[in-house]
Amino acid sequence: MKTPLTHATLALFLFLAVKHAARMALPTTRRESSHSIPRVNSHDLDLSPQIQSASSFDITDITTIASEPTVDGCDEGIELVSKSIEDADVPAFLEHLASRTGATEMELRKLLVRRWAERDVAAAAAWAMQFPESTTRSSVLEQVAIVWANSDMASATDWLRDLPDGESKQVATLAAAYEAARTDPMAALELASQLPPARERDELLTHAVSQWATSDFATAAAWAGEIPESNLRQEMLAAIAVAASAEDAPAAATFLVNTLTAGETQSRAAVSITQRWAQVTPMDAAAWVSQFPEMPVRDTAVENLVGLWVVNDSQTAMDWLNTLPDGSLRTTAINAYAASLPQPDNATWSR
């Protein structure tokens, strides 16, 4: 038998139900405004019949209320319902939701599992394991992993290691690792190493090593340089260069040119570095870009550089253009400059 909900939670739900019924009784045009919903005093409600049948409480009405669009969208309704549940009632409410797979129920379940985990992460984790391998299990374990990683990374790592292999374990591991990457990139990399080769794992590795590079560029670069898989190594080194450019764009640019193989990955990173550099010392960024051989990445970098430069200091950008010799670089820069200037509207052209 499912655990009854407390009187306090039922009262809040019944209050919401009355508001919902009143709202649905209004003409459609009036329902569009939250000010048209009558105020209801919960003290006027006779709750005793519903409270007596709490053990057989029908959750359908509550999820209907949660999914009903509000002025700010249906997510607000889900959030309102989740916050109206007493902490002590969260496990019982989750039991009522356990067999439901609708979008509203899934979102409500995620919010409630996360709340429960913030109070008792081990209990929430144990409850989540009742589900067979499925989207539902992945979703609830993901919420537990996020909370656990933020409160006790060592214990979270032990818990993740002991989970049975499957999609839900991978989802939980990814969630915990992304949380760890913000403050402990090495822990994130350790978790990533436990995942099977996949795009999601490689994206996590790249993200974590870029976070590491912001505090220890040299060590992160040396570590990434030892990755045996060529494409992954290139992606990680490019991410390190871009991350480092926030603090030292010239060093990052030199690293990019000397370390990465010419190609799409290097080109994307060069554009990102140029964008960051141009916002600090555009003249230095321009000197660097001018050294590129004639190829698409140079054109893209110049277009980004000039576009940012014109916004901040169009005269200096024009002065730089005038120093360029005739050729494709000058043509690209002039076209980018013209494209970055405010365009006259049709009324201006017609005069």
PDB file of N, CA and C in Angstrom, residues 96-149:
ATOM      1  N   HIS A  96       3.733   7.508  -5.425  1.00  0.00           N
ATOM      2  CA  HIS A  96       2.555   7.695  -6.267  1.00  0.00           C
ATOM      3  C   HIS A  96       2.950   7.927  -7.730  1.00  0.00           C
ATOM      4  N   LEU A  97       4.114   8.544  -7.944  1.00  0.00           N
ATOM      5  CA  LEU A  97       4.573   8.842  -9.291  1.00  0.00           C
ATOM      6  C   LEU A  97       5.316   7.681  -9.947  1.00  0.00           C
ATOM      7  N   ALA A  98       5.660   6.656  -9.172  1.00  0.00           N
ATOM      8  CA  ALA A  98       6.623   5.639  -9.619  1.00  0.00           C
ATOM      9  C   ALA A  98       6.254   5.001 -10.950  1.00  0.00           C
ATOM     10  N   SER A  99       4.982   4.744 -11.176  1.00  0.00           N
ATOM     11  CA  SER A  99       4.585   4.017 -12.386  1.00  0.00           C
ATOM     12  C   SER A  99       4.174   4.937 -13.525  1.00  0.00           C
ATOM     13  N   ARG A 100       4.339   6.224 -13.345  1.00  0.00           N
ATOM     14  CA  ARG A 100       3.854   7.179 -14.345  1.00  0.00           C
ATOM     15  C   ARG A 100       5.005   7.658 -15.221  1.00  0.00           C
ATOM     16  N   THR A 101       4.735   7.784 -16.515  1.00  0.00           N
ATOM     17  CA  THR A 101       5.812   8.096 -17.467  1.00  0.00           C
ATOM     18  C   THR A 101       5.515   9.318 -18.336  1.00  0.00           C
ATOM     19  N   GLY A 102       4.471  10.074 -18.003  1.00  0.00           N
ATOM     20  CA  GLY A 102       4.167  11.272 -18.770  1.00  0.00           C
ATOM     21  C   GLY A 102       5.229  12.345 -18.570  1.00  0.00           C
ATOM     22  N   ALA A 103       5.258  13.310 -19.476  1.00  0.00           N
ATOM     23  CA  ALA A 103       6.280  14.362 -19.411  1.00  0.00           C
ATOM     24  C   ALA A 103       6.193  15.161 -18.123  1.00  0.00           C
ATOM     25  N   THR A 104       4.972  15.495 -17.689  1.00  0.00           N
ATOM     26  CA  THR A 104       4.806  16.254 -16.444  1.00  0.00           C
ATOM     27  C   THR A 104       5.278  15.446 -15.255  1.00  0.00           C
ATOM     28  N   GLU A 105       4.880  14.178 -15.209  1.00  0.00           N
ATOM     29  CA  GLU A 105       5.285  13.328 -14.098  1.00  0.00           C
ATOM     30  C   GLU A 105       6.796  13.142 -14.062  1.00  0.00           C
ATOM     31  N   MET A 106       7.403  12.987 -15.216  1.00  0.00           N
ATOM     32  CA  MET A 106       8.854  12.809 -15.277  1.00  0.00           C
ATOM     33  C   MET A 106       9.571  14.040 -14.727  1.00  0.00           C
ATOM     34  N   GLU A 107       9.123  15.226 -15.125  1.00  0.00           N
ATOM     35  CA  GLU A 107       9.763  16.454 -14.660  1.00  0.00           C
ATOM     36  C   GLU A 107       9.541  16.651 -13.164  1.00  0.00           C
ATOM     37  N   LEU A 108       8.338  16.369 -12.699  1.00  0.00           N
ATOM     38  CA  LEU A 108       8.042  16.489 -11.274  1.00  0.00           C
ATOM     39  C   LEU A 108       8.879  15.497 -10.465  1.00  0.00           C
ATOM     40  N   ARG A 109       9.041  14.285 -11.000  1.00  0.00           N
ATOM     41  CA  ARG A 109       9.844  13.276 -10.320  1.00  0.00           C
ATOM     42  C   ARG A 109      11.299  13.743 -10.184  1.00  0.00           C
ATOM     43  N   LYS A 110      11.847  14.337 -11.229  1.00  0.00           N
ATOM     44  CA  LYS A 110      13.227  14.828 -11.174  1.00  0.00           C
ATOM     45  C   LYS A 110      13.397  15.877 -10.080  1.00  0.00           C
ATOM     46  N   LEU A 111      12.469  16.811 -10.009  1.00  0.00           N
ATOM     47  CA  LEU A 111      12.560  17.867  -8.997  1.00  0.00           C
ATOM     48  C   LEU A 111      12.484  17.299  -7.587  1.00  0.00           C
ATOM     49  N   LEU A 112      11.584  16.328  -7.404  1.00  0.00           N
ATOM     50  CA  LEU A 112      11.397  15.771  -6.066  1.00  0.00           C
ATOM     51  C   LEU A 112      12.552  14.866  -5.647  1.00  0.00           C
ATOM     52  N   VAL A 113      13.076  14.082  -6.581  1.00  0.00           N
ATOM     53  CA  VAL A 113      14.233  13.240  -6.259  1.00  0.00           C
ATOM     54  C   VAL A 113      15.420  14.106  -5.859  1.00  0.00           C
ATOM     55  N   ARG A 114      15.595  15.204  -6.568  1.00  0.00           N
ATOM     56  CA  ARG A 114      16.699  16.100  -6.237  1.00  0.00           C
ATOM     57  C   ARG A 114      16.530  16.689  -4.844  1.00  0.00           C
ATOM     58  N   ARG A 115      15.302  17.081  -4.499  1.00  0.00           N
ATOM     59  CA  ARG A 115      15.036  17.584  -3.139  1.00  0.00           C
ATOM     60  C   ARG A 115      15.322  16.524  -2.088  1.00  0.00           C
ATOM     61  N   TRP A 116      14.865  15.318  -2.348  1.00  0.00           N
ATOM     62  CA  TRP A 116      15.090  14.228  -1.393  1.00  0.00           C
ATOM     63  C   TRP A 116      16.580  13.972  -1.235  1.00  0.00           C
ATOM     64  N   ALA A 117      17.313  13.955  -2.335  1.00  0.00           N
ATOM     65  CA  ALA A 117      18.750  13.709  -2.285  1.00  0.00           C
ATOM     66  C   ALA A 117      19.470  14.793  -1.486  1.00  0.00           C
ATOM     67  N   GLU A 118      18.985  16.001  -1.537  1.00  0.00           N
ATOM     68  CA  GLU A 118      19.616  17.076  -0.770  1.00  0.00           C
ATOM     69  C   GLU A 118      19.452  16.867   0.727  1.00  0.00           C
ATOM     70  N   ARG A 119      18.427  16.129   1.118  1.00  0.00           N
ATOM     71  CA  ARG A 119      18.198  15.823   2.537  1.00  0.00           C
ATOM     72  C   ARG A 119      18.798  14.476   2.941  1.00  0.00           C
ATOM     73  N   ASP A 120      18.702  13.479   2.056  1.00  0.00           N
ATOM     74  CA  ASP A 120      19.158  12.124   2.387  1.00  0.00           C
ATOM     75  C   ASP A 120      19.556  11.435   1.085  1.00  0.00           C
ATOM     76  N   VAL A 121      20.778  11.683   0.645  1.00  0.00           N
ATOM     77  CA  VAL A 121      21.187  11.234  -0.674  1.00  0.00           C
ATOM     78  C   VAL A 121      21.224   9.707  -0.772  1.00  0.00           C
ATOM     79  N   ALA A 122      21.619   9.025   0.297  1.00  0.00           N
ATOM     80  CA  ALA A 122      21.689   7.565   0.257  1.00  0.00           C
ATOM     81  C   ALA A 122      20.301   6.953   0.097  1.00  0.00           C
ATOM     82  N   ALA A 123      19.313   7.508   0.809  1.00  0.00           N
ATOM     83  CA  ALA A 123      17.942   6.993   0.710  1.00  0.00           C
ATOM     84  C   ALA A 123      17.375   7.237  -0.686  1.00  0.00           C
ATOM     85  N   ALA A 124      17.619   8.421  -1.238  1.00  0.00           N
ATOM     86  CA  ALA A 124      17.134   8.723  -2.584  1.00  0.00           C
ATOM     87  C   ALA A 124      17.783   7.800  -3.606  1.00  0.00           C
ATOM     88  N   ALA A 125      19.075   7.531  -3.436  1.00  0.00           N
ATOM     89  CA  ALA A 125      19.777   6.642  -4.354  1.00  0.00           C
ATOM     90  C   ALA A 125      19.220   5.228  -4.283  1.00  0.00           C
ATOM     91  N   ALA A 126      18.942   4.764  -3.075  1.00  0.00           N
ATOM     92  CA  ALA A 126      18.393   3.413  -2.907  1.00  0.00           C
ATOM     93  C   ALA A 126      17.015   3.311  -3.551  1.00  0.00           C
ATOM     94  N   TRP A 127      16.188   4.351  -3.373  1.00  0.00           N
ATOM     95  CA  TRP A 127      14.851   4.343  -3.970  1.00  0.00           C
ATOM     96  C   TRP A 127      14.941   4.303  -5.494  1.00  0.00           C
ATOM     97  N   ALA A 128      15.880   5.057  -6.053  1.00  0.00           N
ATOM     98  CA  ALA A 128      16.017   5.125  -7.503  1.00  0.00           C
ATOM     99  C   ALA A 128      16.324   3.765  -8.122  1.00  0.00           C
ATOM    100  N   MET A 129      16.977   2.888  -7.360  1.00  0.00           N
ATOM    101  CA  MET A 129      17.391   1.597  -7.899  1.00  0.00           C
ATOM    102  C   MET A 129      16.241   0.606  -8.032  1.00  0.00           C
ATOM    103  N   GLN A 130      15.040   0.984  -7.589  1.00  0.00           N
ATOM    104  CA  GLN A 130      13.890   0.087  -7.751  1.00  0.00           C
ATOM    105  C   GLN A 130      13.475  -0.022  -9.223  1.00  0.00           C
ATOM    106  N   PHE A 131      13.845   0.997 -10.025  1.00  0.00           N
ATOM    107  CA  PHE A 131      13.427   1.011 -11.421  1.00  0.00           C
ATOM    108  C   PHE A 131      14.330   0.102 -12.250  1.00  0.00           C
ATOM    109  N   PRO A 132      13.762  -0.597 -13.211  1.00  0.00           N
ATOM    110  CA  PRO A 132      14.614  -1.362 -14.142  1.00  0.00           C
ATOM    111  C   PRO A 132      15.390  -0.386 -15.025  1.00  0.00           C
ATOM    112  N   GLU A 133      16.372  -0.898 -15.743  1.00  0.00           N
ATOM    113  CA  GLU A 133      17.145  -0.052 -16.661  1.00  0.00           C
ATOM    114  C   GLU A 133      16.190   0.610 -17.646  1.00  0.00           C
ATOM    115  N   SER A 134      16.143   1.946 -17.615  1.00  0.00           N
ATOM    116  CA  SER A 134      15.166   2.676 -18.425  1.00  0.00           C
ATOM    117  C   SER A 134      15.481   4.160 -18.377  1.00  0.00           C
ATOM    118  N   THR A 135      14.729   4.928 -19.143  1.00  0.00           N
ATOM    119  CA  THR A 135      14.860   6.382 -19.124  1.00  0.00           C
ATOM    120  C   THR A 135      14.543   6.931 -17.743  1.00  0.00           C
ATOM    121  N   THR A 136      13.540   6.338 -17.092  1.00  0.00           N
ATOM    122  CA  THR A 136      13.168   6.792 -15.751  1.00  0.00           C
ATOM    123  C   THR A 136      14.313   6.602 -14.774  1.00  0.00           C
ATOM    124  N   ARG A 137      14.927   5.433 -14.808  1.00  0.00           N
ATOM    125  CA  ARG A 137      16.043   5.177 -13.895  1.00  0.00           C
ATOM    126  C   ARG A 137      17.217   6.120 -14.186  1.00  0.00           C
ATOM    127  N   SER A 138      17.522   6.330 -15.443  1.00  0.00           N
ATOM    128  CA  SER A 138      18.605   7.252 -15.792  1.00  0.00           C
ATOM    129  C   SER A 138      18.314   8.652 -15.270  1.00  0.00           C
ATOM    130  N   SER A 139      17.074   9.086 -15.411  1.00  0.00           N
ATOM    131  CA  SER A 139      16.688  10.432 -15.001  1.00  0.00           C
ATOM    132  C   SER A 139      16.837  10.643 -13.503  1.00  0.00           C
ATOM    133  N   VAL A 140      16.381   9.687 -12.703  1.00  0.00           N
ATOM    134  CA  VAL A 140      16.442   9.872 -11.253  1.00  0.00           C
ATOM    135  C   VAL A 140      17.872   9.695 -10.733  1.00  0.00           C
ATOM    136  N   LEU A 141      18.616   8.755 -11.309  1.00  0.00           N
ATOM    137  CA  LEU A 141      20.010   8.599 -10.885  1.00  0.00           C
ATOM    138  C   LEU A 141      20.843   9.831 -11.249  1.00  0.00           C
ATOM    139  N   GLU A 142      20.508  10.463 -12.353  1.00  0.00           N
ATOM    140  CA  GLU A 142      21.216  11.686 -12.750  1.00  0.00           C
ATOM    141  C   GLU A 142      21.059  12.766 -11.686  1.00  0.00           C
ATOM    142  N   GLN A 143      19.839  12.917 -11.162  1.00  0.00           N
ATOM    143  CA  GLN A 143      19.605  13.935 -10.128  1.00  0.00           C
ATOM    144  C   GLN A 143      20.347  13.601  -8.843  1.00  0.00           C
ATOM    145  N   VAL A 144      20.339  12.334  -8.470  1.00  0.00           N
ATOM    146  CA  VAL A 144      21.074  11.912  -7.273  1.00  0.00           C
ATOM    147  C   VAL A 144      22.566  12.181  -7.448  1.00  0.00           C
ATOM    148  N   ALA A 145      23.087  11.863  -8.624  1.00  0.00           N
ATOM    149  CA  ALA A 145      24.525  12.041  -8.881  1.00  0.00           C
ATOM    150  C   ALA A 145      24.935  13.504  -8.787  1.00  0.00           C
ATOM    151  N   ILE A 146      24.112  14.400  -9.301  1.00  0.00           N
ATOM    152  CA  ILE A 146      24.428  15.830  -9.254  1.00  0.00           C
ATOM    153  C   ILE A 146      24.534  16.306  -7.816  1.00  0.00           C
ATOM    154  N   VAL A 147      23.550  15.925  -7.010  1.00  0.00           N
ATOM    155  CA  VAL A 147      23.557  16.343  -5.606  1.00  0.00           C
ATOM    156  C   VAL A 147      24.735  15.729  -4.867  1.00  0.00           C
ATOM    157  N   TRP A 148      24.972  14.445  -5.073  1.00  0.00           N
ATOM    158  CA  TRP A 148      26.031  13.749  -4.338  1.00  0.00           C
ATOM    159  C   TRP A 148      27.405  14.298  -4.716  1.00  0.00           C
ATOM    160  N   ALA A 149      27.604  14.579  -5.989  1.00  0.00           N
ATOM    161  CA  ALA A 149      28.902  15.115  -6.431  1.00  0.00           C
ATOM    162  C   ALA A 149      29.186  16.472  -5.802  1.00  0.00           C
TER     163      ALA A 149
END
